mmCIF file of C-alpha atoms and ligand atoms in Angstrom:
data_model
loop_
_atom_site.group_PDB
_atom_site.id
_atom_site.type_symbol
_atom_site.label_atom_id
_atom_site.label_comp_id
_atom_site.label_asym_id
_atom_site.label_seq_id
_atom_site.Cartn_x
_atom_site.Cartn_y
_atom_site.Cartn_z
ATOM 1 C CA UNK A 1 0.000 0.000 0.000
ATOM 2 C CA UNK A 2 1.074 3.600 -0.549
ATOM 3 C CA UNK A 3 2.256 5.572 2.467
ATOM 4 C CA UNK A 4 4.059 8.828 3.103
ATOM 5 C CA UNK A 5 6.998 8.609 5.483
ATOM 6 C CA UNK A 6 9.210 11.234 7.072
ATOM 7 C CA UNK A 7 12.857 10.142 6.941
ATOM 8 C CA UNK A 8 14.431 13.262 8.454
ATOM 9 C CA UNK A 9 13.783 16.982 8.783
ATOM 10 C CA UNK A 10 11.901 18.104 5.671
ATOM 11 C CA UNK A 11 12.513 14.725 3.996
ATOM 12 C CA UNK A 12 9.182 13.135 3.026
ATOM 13 C CA UNK A 13 9.027 10.142 0.705
ATOM 14 C CA UNK A 14 6.179 8.234 -0.878
ATOM 15 C CA UNK A 15 6.863 4.551 -0.149
ATOM 16 C CA UNK A 16 5.221 1.142 -0.518
ATOM 17 C CA UNK A 17 4.510 -0.563 2.816
ATOM 18 C CA UNK A 18 2.979 -3.957 3.562
ATOM 19 C CA UNK A 19 -0.702 -3.555 4.386
ATOM 20 C CA UNK A 20 -1.642 -4.224 8.008
ATOM 21 C CA UNK A 21 -2.762 -7.758 9.029
ATOM 22 C CA UNK A 22 -6.507 -8.420 9.405
ATOM 23 C CA UNK A 23 -7.816 -6.532 12.454
ATOM 24 C CA UNK A 24 -7.403 -8.398 15.746
ATOM 25 C CA UNK A 25 -9.988 -8.634 18.528
ATOM 26 C CA UNK A 26 -11.330 -5.179 19.371
ATOM 27 C CA UNK A 27 -9.657 -3.619 16.329
ATOM 28 C CA UNK A 28 -10.972 -1.962 13.194
ATOM 29 C CA UNK A 29 -9.206 -1.740 9.844
ATOM 30 C CA UNK A 30 -9.792 1.573 8.121
ATOM 31 C CA UNK A 31 -9.261 2.586 4.505
ATOM 32 C CA UNK A 32 -7.965 6.155 4.987
ATOM 33 C CA UNK A 33 -9.593 8.712 2.660
ATOM 34 C CA UNK A 34 -8.632 12.214 3.785
ATOM 35 C CA UNK A 35 -6.030 13.743 6.096
ATOM 36 C CA UNK A 36 -6.294 17.241 7.580
ATOM 37 C CA UNK A 37 -3.113 19.326 7.877
ATOM 38 C CA UNK A 38 -2.373 21.124 11.141
ATOM 39 C CA UNK A 39 0.500 23.011 12.697
ATOM 40 C CA UNK A 40 1.573 19.838 14.489
ATOM 41 C CA UNK A 41 2.455 18.472 11.027
ATOM 42 C CA UNK A 42 4.616 21.527 10.392
ATOM 43 C CA UNK A 43 6.457 21.000 13.703
ATOM 44 C CA UNK A 44 6.999 17.344 12.830
ATOM 45 C CA UNK A 45 8.172 18.146 9.298
ATOM 46 C CA UNK A 46 10.643 20.807 10.449
ATOM 47 C CA UNK A 47 11.940 18.482 13.167
ATOM 48 C CA UNK A 48 11.716 19.068 16.882
ATOM 49 C CA UNK A 49 14.761 18.017 18.884
ATOM 50 C CA UNK A 50 12.729 17.214 21.989
ATOM 51 C CA UNK A 51 10.090 15.043 20.351
ATOM 52 C CA UNK A 52 10.731 11.372 21.046
ATOM 53 C CA UNK A 53 10.124 9.492 17.839
ATOM 54 C CA UNK A 54 11.613 6.879 15.591
ATOM 55 C CA UNK A 55 12.143 7.607 11.914
ATOM 56 C CA UNK A 56 10.984 6.815 9.326
ATOM 57 C CA UNK A 57 7.520 7.767 10.523
ATOM 58 C CA UNK A 58 4.210 7.732 8.629
ATOM 59 C CA UNK A 59 2.908 11.326 8.804
ATOM 60 C CA UNK A 60 -0.687 12.564 9.183
ATOM 61 C CA UNK A 61 -2.338 13.316 12.535
ATOM 62 C CA UNK A 62 -5.988 13.950 11.617
ATOM 63 C CA UNK A 63 -7.964 11.716 9.277
ATOM 64 C CA UNK A 64 -11.177 10.166 8.091
ATOM 65 C CA UNK A 65 -11.848 6.955 6.204
ATOM 66 C CA UNK A 66 -14.143 4.001 5.776
ATOM 67 C CA UNK A 67 -14.279 0.804 7.791
ATOM 68 C CA UNK A 68 -12.681 -1.978 5.721
ATOM 69 C CA UNK A 69 -13.020 -4.808 8.259
ATOM 70 C CA UNK A 70 -13.725 -5.336 11.942
ATOM 71 C CA UNK A 71 -12.134 -7.771 14.374
ATOM 72 C CA UNK A 72 -13.910 -9.972 16.908
ATOM 73 C CA UNK A 73 -15.926 -8.207 19.552
ATOM 74 C CA UNK A 74 -16.352 -4.927 17.664
ATOM 75 C CA UNK A 75 -19.932 -3.668 17.840
ATOM 76 C CA UNK A 76 -21.521 -0.662 16.179
ATOM 77 C CA UNK A 77 -19.140 -0.361 13.224
ATOM 78 C CA UNK A 78 -19.770 -2.018 9.850
ATOM 79 C CA UNK A 79 -17.688 -2.259 6.672
ATOM 80 C CA UNK A 80 -18.173 0.760 4.399
ATOM 81 C CA UNK A 81 -19.132 3.066 7.259
ATOM 82 C CA UNK A 82 -17.481 6.511 7.301
ATOM 83 C CA UNK A 83 -15.388 7.075 10.425
ATOM 84 C CA UNK A 84 -12.793 9.357 11.952
ATOM 85 C CA UNK A 85 -9.995 8.363 14.266
ATOM 86 C CA UNK A 86 -8.823 9.776 17.591
ATOM 87 C CA UNK A 87 -5.159 10.375 16.841
ATOM 88 C CA UNK A 88 -3.579 9.875 20.259
ATOM 89 C CA UNK A 89 -3.049 6.362 21.592
ATOM 90 C CA UNK A 90 -4.571 6.893 25.017
ATOM 91 C CA UNK A 91 -4.521 4.073 27.575
ATOM 92 C CA UNK A 92 -8.295 3.795 27.966
ATOM 93 C CA UNK A 93 -7.980 2.777 31.619
ATOM 94 C CA UNK A 94 -6.573 5.707 33.640
ATOM 95 C CA UNK A 95 -8.882 8.003 35.578
ATOM 96 C CA UNK A 96 -8.832 10.720 32.890
ATOM 97 C CA UNK A 97 -9.671 8.207 30.143
ATOM 98 C CA UNK A 98 -12.460 6.637 32.215
ATOM 99 C CA UNK A 99 -13.934 10.077 32.834
ATOM 100 C CA UNK A 100 -13.847 10.949 29.117
ATOM 101 C CA UNK A 101 -11.036 13.485 29.480
ATOM 102 C CA UNK A 102 -9.065 11.656 26.811
ATOM 103 C CA UNK A 103 -6.606 14.483 26.149
ATOM 104 C CA UNK A 104 -5.490 14.343 29.804
ATOM 105 C CA UNK A 105 -4.624 10.610 29.636
ATOM 106 C CA UNK A 106 -1.951 9.835 32.246
ATOM 107 C CA UNK A 107 -0.336 7.134 30.127
ATOM 108 C CA UNK A 108 -0.662 8.260 26.529
ATOM 109 C CA UNK A 109 1.369 6.229 24.025
ATOM 110 C CA UNK A 110 1.926 9.227 21.757
ATOM 111 C CA UNK A 111 0.346 11.278 19.005
ATOM 112 C CA UNK A 112 -0.074 9.515 15.688
ATOM 113 C CA UNK A 113 1.760 11.211 12.835
ATOM 114 C CA UNK A 114 4.062 12.937 15.324
ATOM 115 C CA UNK A 115 5.464 10.408 17.813
ATOM 116 C CA UNK A 116 3.985 7.286 16.210
ATOM 117 C CA UNK A 117 3.036 6.225 12.690
ATOM 118 C CA UNK A 118 0.116 8.339 11.502
ATOM 119 C CA UNK A 119 -2.600 8.245 8.866
ATOM 120 C CA UNK A 120 -0.915 8.942 5.521
ATOM 121 C CA UNK A 121 -1.222 5.309 4.463
ATOM 122 C CA UNK A 122 -3.994 3.535 2.657
ATOM 123 C CA UNK A 123 -4.946 1.251 5.544
ATOM 124 C CA UNK A 124 -4.539 1.399 9.285
ATOM 125 C CA UNK A 125 -5.677 -0.810 12.195
ATOM 126 C CA UNK A 126 -7.052 1.071 15.210
ATOM 127 C CA UNK A 127 -8.539 0.097 18.569
ATOM 128 C CA UNK A 128 -12.317 0.361 18.075
ATOM 129 C CA UNK A 129 -12.463 2.585 21.172
ATOM 130 C CA UNK A 130 -10.689 5.335 19.175
ATOM 131 C CA UNK A 131 -12.910 5.103 16.075
ATOM 132 C CA UNK A 132 -15.886 7.461 15.807
ATOM 133 C CA UNK A 133 -18.729 6.932 13.275
ATOM 134 C CA UNK A 134 -19.460 9.853 10.930
ATOM 135 C CA UNK A 135 -23.104 10.851 10.331
ATOM 136 C CA UNK A 136 -24.350 10.132 6.774
ATOM 137 C CA UNK A 137 -24.872 13.838 6.069
ATOM 138 C CA UNK A 138 -21.162 14.638 6.536
ATOM 139 C CA UNK A 139 -18.749 14.129 3.618
ATOM 140 C CA UNK A 140 -15.603 12.114 4.209
ATOM 141 C CA UNK A 141 -13.518 15.236 3.408
ATOM 142 C CA UNK A 142 -15.358 17.458 5.893
ATOM 143 C CA UNK A 143 -15.147 14.690 8.507
ATOM 144 C CA UNK A 144 -11.343 14.807 8.271
ATOM 145 C CA UNK A 145 -11.512 18.215 9.969
ATOM 146 C CA UNK A 146 -13.226 16.830 13.073
ATOM 147 C CA UNK A 147 -10.541 15.022 15.126
ATOM 148 C CA UNK A 148 -8.176 17.991 15.518
ATOM 149 C CA UNK A 149 -9.508 21.258 14.068
ATOM 150 C CA UNK A 150 -13.183 21.138 14.973
ATOM 151 C CA UNK A 151 -12.632 18.990 18.077
ATOM 152 C CA UNK A 152 -10.006 21.382 19.419
ATOM 153 C CA UNK A 153 -12.213 24.425 18.833
ATOM 154 C CA UNK A 154 -15.221 22.704 20.405
ATOM 155 C CA UNK A 155 -13.095 21.878 23.473
ATOM 156 C CA UNK A 156 -11.593 25.378 23.689
ATOM 157 C CA UNK A 157 -14.811 27.328 23.330
ATOM 158 C CA UNK A 158 -17.266 25.189 25.247
ATOM 159 C CA UNK A 159 -15.343 23.006 27.764
ATOM 160 C CA UNK A 160 -12.619 25.498 28.639
ATOM 161 C CA UNK A 161 -13.812 29.062 27.953
ATOM 162 C CA UNK A 162 -17.494 28.131 28.494
ATOM 163 C CA UNK A 163 -18.606 30.556 25.808
ATOM 164 C CA UNK A 164 -22.250 31.574 26.234
ATOM 165 C CA UNK A 165 -24.806 32.917 23.737
ATOM 166 C CA UNK A 166 -24.706 36.703 23.557
ATOM 167 C CA UNK A 167 -21.073 37.042 24.600
ATOM 168 C CA UNK A 168 -18.397 38.822 22.583
ATOM 169 C CA UNK A 169 -15.335 36.900 21.415
ATOM 170 C CA UNK A 170 -12.092 37.891 19.710
ATOM 171 C CA UNK A 171 -10.934 35.141 17.318
ATOM 172 C CA UNK A 172 -7.326 35.510 16.219
ATOM 173 C CA UNK A 173 -6.302 34.574 12.681
ATOM 174 C CA UNK A 174 -9.838 34.213 11.376
ATOM 175 C CA UNK A 175 -8.591 32.725 8.101
ATOM 176 C CA UNK A 176 -6.862 29.737 9.694
ATOM 177 C CA UNK A 177 -8.406 26.284 9.898
ATOM 178 C CA UNK A 178 -9.298 26.671 13.574
ATOM 179 C CA UNK A 179 -10.072 30.387 13.219
ATOM 180 C CA UNK A 180 -12.736 29.731 10.573
ATOM 181 C CA UNK A 181 -14.217 26.980 12.768
ATOM 182 C CA UNK A 182 -14.226 29.257 15.828
ATOM 183 C CA UNK A 183 -16.029 32.053 13.945
ATOM 184 C CA UNK A 184 -18.723 29.659 12.729
ATOM 185 C CA UNK A 185 -19.220 27.938 16.108
ATOM 186 C CA UNK A 186 -19.412 31.225 18.010
ATOM 187 C CA UNK A 187 -21.859 32.749 15.519
ATOM 188 C CA UNK A 188 -23.994 29.592 15.622
ATOM 189 C CA UNK A 189 -24.805 30.234 19.296
ATOM 190 C CA UNK A 190 -25.406 33.959 18.810
ATOM 191 C CA UNK A 191 -22.131 35.546 19.891
ATOM 192 C CA UNK A 192 -20.664 38.783 18.574
ATOM 193 C CA UNK A 193 -17.418 37.883 16.790
ATOM 194 C CA UNK A 194 -14.436 40.158 16.242
ATOM 195 C CA UNK A 195 -11.663 38.557 14.219
ATOM 196 C CA UNK A 196 -8.202 39.449 12.944
ATOM 197 C CA UNK A 197 -6.861 38.747 9.454
ATOM 198 C CA UNK A 198 -3.726 39.710 7.525
ATOM 199 C CA UNK A 199 -5.230 41.037 4.286
ATOM 200 C CA UNK A 200 -8.382 42.586 2.867
ATOM 201 C CA UNK A 201 -9.410 39.594 0.740
ATOM 202 C CA UNK A 202 -9.507 37.486 3.904
ATOM 203 C CA UNK A 203 -11.476 40.225 5.646
ATOM 204 C CA UNK A 204 -14.278 39.838 3.091
ATOM 205 C CA UNK A 205 -14.255 36.064 3.482
ATOM 206 C CA UNK A 206 -14.344 36.325 7.291
ATOM 207 C CA UNK A 207 -17.363 38.647 7.052
ATOM 208 C CA UNK A 208 -19.043 36.134 4.737
ATOM 209 C CA UNK A 209 -18.609 33.500 7.485
ATOM 210 C CA UNK A 210 -20.489 35.771 9.855
ATOM 211 C CA UNK A 211 -17.781 37.746 11.651
ATOM 212 C CA UNK A 212 -19.310 41.019 12.885
ATOM 213 C CA UNK A 213 -16.054 42.996 12.885
ATOM 214 C CA UNK A 214 -12.806 42.248 11.082
ATOM 215 C CA UNK A 215 -9.496 43.879 11.977
ATOM 216 C CA UNK A 216 -6.547 43.792 9.575
ATOM 217 C CA UNK A 217 -3.698 43.267 12.055
ATOM 218 C CA UNK A 218 -1.130 44.469 9.523
ATOM 219 C CA UNK A 219 -2.654 47.938 9.245
ATOM 220 C CA UNK A 220 -4.375 48.433 12.631
ATOM 221 C CA UNK A 221 -3.450 47.605 16.235
ATOM 222 C CA UNK A 222 -6.038 44.962 17.022
ATOM 223 C CA UNK A 223 -6.122 45.733 20.759
ATOM 224 C CA UNK A 224 -7.016 49.376 20.047
ATOM 225 C CA UNK A 225 -9.740 48.350 17.607
ATOM 226 C CA UNK A 226 -11.206 45.845 20.080
ATOM 227 C CA UNK A 227 -11.294 48.496 22.824
ATOM 228 C CA UNK A 228 -13.049 50.872 20.425
ATOM 229 C CA UNK A 229 -15.544 48.264 19.157
ATOM 230 C CA UNK A 230 -16.488 47.209 22.704
ATOM 231 C CA UNK A 231 -16.664 50.834 23.961
ATOM 232 C CA UNK A 232 -13.565 50.220 26.116
ATOM 233 C CA UNK A 233 -15.288 47.342 27.910
ATOM 234 C CA UNK A 234 -13.316 44.493 26.346
ATOM 235 C CA UNK A 235 -14.436 41.069 25.161
ATOM 236 C CA UNK A 236 -15.657 38.122 27.235
ATOM 237 C CA UNK A 237 -13.390 35.586 25.533
ATOM 238 C CA UNK A 238 -10.198 35.672 23.466
ATOM 239 C CA UNK A 239 -9.454 32.686 21.229
ATOM 240 C CA UNK A 240 -5.629 32.624 21.056
ATOM 241 C CA UNK A 241 -3.243 30.514 18.999
ATOM 242 C CA UNK A 242 -0.845 33.118 17.623
ATOM 243 C CA UNK A 243 1.336 33.356 20.738
ATOM 244 C CA UNK A 244 4.170 35.773 21.417
ATOM 245 C CA UNK A 245 3.144 38.419 18.847
ATOM 246 C CA UNK A 246 -0.380 38.829 20.193
ATOM 247 C CA UNK A 247 -0.278 37.636 23.826
ATOM 248 C CA UNK A 248 -0.188 40.973 25.636
ATOM 249 C CA UNK A 249 -2.548 42.615 23.175
ATOM 250 C CA UNK A 250 -4.948 39.727 23.737
ATOM 251 C CA UNK A 251 -4.898 40.259 27.514
ATOM 252 C CA UNK A 252 -5.583 43.967 26.979
ATOM 253 C CA UNK A 253 -8.675 43.018 24.958
ATOM 254 C CA UNK A 254 -10.286 41.120 27.851
ATOM 255 C CA UNK A 255 -12.933 42.610 30.084
ATOM 256 C CA UNK A 256 -12.560 42.159 33.837
ATOM 257 C CA UNK A 257 -13.095 38.467 34.602
ATOM 258 C CA UNK A 258 -12.630 37.626 30.909
ATOM 259 C CA UNK A 259 -11.346 34.276 29.674
ATOM 260 C CA UNK A 260 -8.449 33.633 27.352
ATOM 261 C CA UNK A 261 -8.089 30.184 25.832
ATOM 262 C CA UNK A 262 -5.036 29.204 23.802
ATOM 263 C CA UNK A 263 -3.984 26.158 21.807
ATOM 264 C CA UNK A 264 -0.993 27.455 19.903
ATOM 265 C CA UNK A 265 1.982 29.766 19.589
ATOM 266 C CA UNK A 266 2.796 29.966 15.899
ATOM 267 C CA UNK A 267 4.589 33.328 16.300
ATOM 268 C CA UNK A 268 6.786 32.246 19.224
ATOM 269 C CA UNK A 269 6.548 30.405 22.540
ATOM 270 C CA UNK A 270 7.736 32.990 25.080
ATOM 271 C CA UNK A 271 5.954 36.076 26.357
ATOM 272 C CA UNK A 272 6.143 38.121 29.557
ATOM 273 C CA UNK A 273 3.022 39.333 31.254
ATOM 274 C CA UNK A 274 1.911 41.741 33.934
ATOM 275 C CA UNK A 275 0.865 39.658 36.936
ATOM 276 C CA UNK A 276 -0.849 42.577 38.638
ATOM 277 C CA UNK A 277 -3.067 42.913 35.566
ATOM 278 C CA UNK A 278 -3.749 39.152 35.707
ATOM 279 C CA UNK A 279 -5.085 39.119 39.260
ATOM 280 C CA UNK A 280 -6.588 42.588 39.453
ATOM 281 C CA UNK A 281 -8.533 42.031 36.265
ATOM 282 C CA UNK A 282 -9.355 38.484 37.400
ATOM 283 C CA UNK A 283 -8.497 36.975 34.043
ATOM 284 C CA UNK A 284 -8.884 33.264 33.537
ATOM 285 C CA UNK A 285 -6.370 31.683 31.178
ATOM 286 C CA UNK A 286 -6.828 28.190 29.757
ATOM 287 C CA UNK A 287 -4.221 26.118 27.971
ATOM 288 C CA UNK A 288 -5.935 23.704 25.626
ATOM 289 C CA UNK A 289 -4.454 20.817 23.664
ATOM 290 C CA UNK A 290 -6.463 18.397 21.587
ATOM 291 C CA UNK A 291 -9.906 17.331 22.663
ATOM 292 C CA UNK A 292 -11.931 14.444 24.004
ATOM 293 C CA UNK A 293 -13.673 11.791 21.901
ATOM 294 C CA UNK A 294 -16.957 13.412 22.985
ATOM 295 C CA UNK A 295 -15.781 16.686 21.400
ATOM 296 C CA UNK A 296 -15.233 14.869 18.089
ATOM 297 C CA UNK A 297 -18.804 13.513 18.227
ATOM 298 C CA UNK A 298 -20.090 17.018 19.025
ATOM 299 C CA UNK A 299 -18.093 18.440 16.114
ATOM 300 C CA UNK A 300 -19.479 15.838 13.695
ATOM 301 C CA UNK A 301 -23.023 16.556 14.903
ATOM 302 C CA UNK A 302 -22.475 20.252 14.190
ATOM 303 C CA UNK A 303 -21.238 19.400 10.688
ATOM 304 C CA UNK A 304 -24.321 17.227 10.114
ATOM 305 C CA UNK A 305 -26.416 20.225 11.157
ATOM 306 C CA UNK A 306 -24.829 22.397 8.474
ATOM 307 C CA UNK A 307 -21.874 23.908 10.343
ATOM 308 C CA UNK A 308 -19.385 22.609 7.803
ATOM 309 C CA UNK A 309 -15.658 23.320 7.709
ATOM 310 C CA UNK A 310 -14.170 25.863 5.330
ATOM 311 C CA UNK A 311 -11.854 23.898 3.048
ATOM 312 C CA UNK A 312 -9.055 25.961 1.512
ATOM 313 C CA UNK A 313 -7.607 23.304 -0.783
ATOM 314 C CA UNK A 314 -7.141 19.599 -1.470
ATOM 315 C CA UNK A 315 -3.799 18.020 -2.337
ATOM 316 C CA UNK A 316 -3.021 14.446 -3.427
ATOM 317 C CA UNK A 317 -0.920 12.358 -1.014
ATOM 318 C CA UNK A 318 2.325 12.942 -2.905
ATOM 319 C CA UNK A 319 1.884 16.731 -2.529
ATOM 320 C CA UNK A 320 1.609 16.689 1.285
ATOM 321 C CA UNK A 321 4.734 18.883 1.544
ATOM 322 C CA UNK A 322 3.203 21.479 -0.802
ATOM 323 C CA UNK A 323 0.179 21.557 1.484
ATOM 324 C CA UNK A 324 2.464 22.198 4.474
ATOM 325 C CA UNK A 325 4.196 25.033 2.602
ATOM 326 C CA UNK A 326 0.816 26.586 1.957
ATOM 327 C CA UNK A 327 -0.106 26.212 5.639
ATOM 328 C CA UNK A 328 3.141 27.892 6.711
ATOM 329 C CA UNK A 329 2.728 30.715 4.195
ATOM 330 C CA UNK A 330 -0.397 32.086 5.946
ATOM 331 C CA UNK A 331 -2.014 32.428 2.511
ATOM 332 C CA UNK A 332 -4.712 29.941 3.505
ATOM 333 C CA UNK A 333 -8.351 30.473 4.247
ATOM 334 C CA UNK A 334 -9.672 27.385 6.006
ATOM 335 C CA UNK A 335 -8.409 23.832 6.145
ATOM 336 C CA UNK A 336 -5.952 22.109 3.855
ATOM 337 C CA UNK A 337 -6.718 18.444 3.176
ATOM 338 C CA UNK A 338 -4.739 15.628 1.609
ATOM 339 C CA UNK A 339 -6.739 12.902 -0.110
ATOM 340 C CA UNK A 340 -5.766 9.265 -0.572
HETATM 341 ZN ZN1 ZN B 1 -5.482 7.098 29.906
#
């Protein structure tokens, strides 16, 4: 079967691998159809000295497919059914796993496509526990945005920041995969959305998604614009993933008691902050990484209800690296998918 392996930093090769054996008890074999690209793929591709992993490694951290076969004892999944996969090999038995807080697993085996072989291969065997059925109304391409992009945003907005209807939210980088999802999810519950983008073409597209106010961060200081738009009150929630460049501006955008939730730091990992501002303003700051399996089901239900992902572009498997270049270039609007 065809697979895409990383042999070293920025060294991806299309290879032929033996297909997996028939699925064992409790396992499902999946024919992979679409893989979503995320910043974790960029980190993996560039190489991260501290990431424990063995090369070559099959890339791809977020994917959808169809059930090809099921092993003994697997209920509720049938051949041909569309599915998505939870891409971290959680233990399934620790307290966090038992309580459905999968992304806080105390004994996680690693993230597929980053520490362990991922989804850029035609077939993969998975524990049935980590396989989530996709509603009929959702396309296999859209479904590929559920395990990381939509799941992460669902977890950030509703489990962590506890966003409520009628609140005001600042969504950074409204043209990114998660930014587009955050705008749509916040609008769907009746929030006022302010978003930042890097050019005017993206501003129009963000408005078309429902954003109420769009700030071009290259020409305006976003924190000043947010203060003006909220009549100096500030927003209830900031959706952060830009990091060092925007961190202090983001805090300045919050109202007293506001919540900041972050899942990324694409512009840099270190920032200093004013601790007096933190406690006097009673900010609540949430670090968020990944999501639970429940969040993936919630994301798929939203897609089935019409809240579909914005897809920027589709690339064939052999052009995975071109997709990553596009992701890094910030020229994207929405998700980049690779199809198999
Ligand atoms: Zn666990």
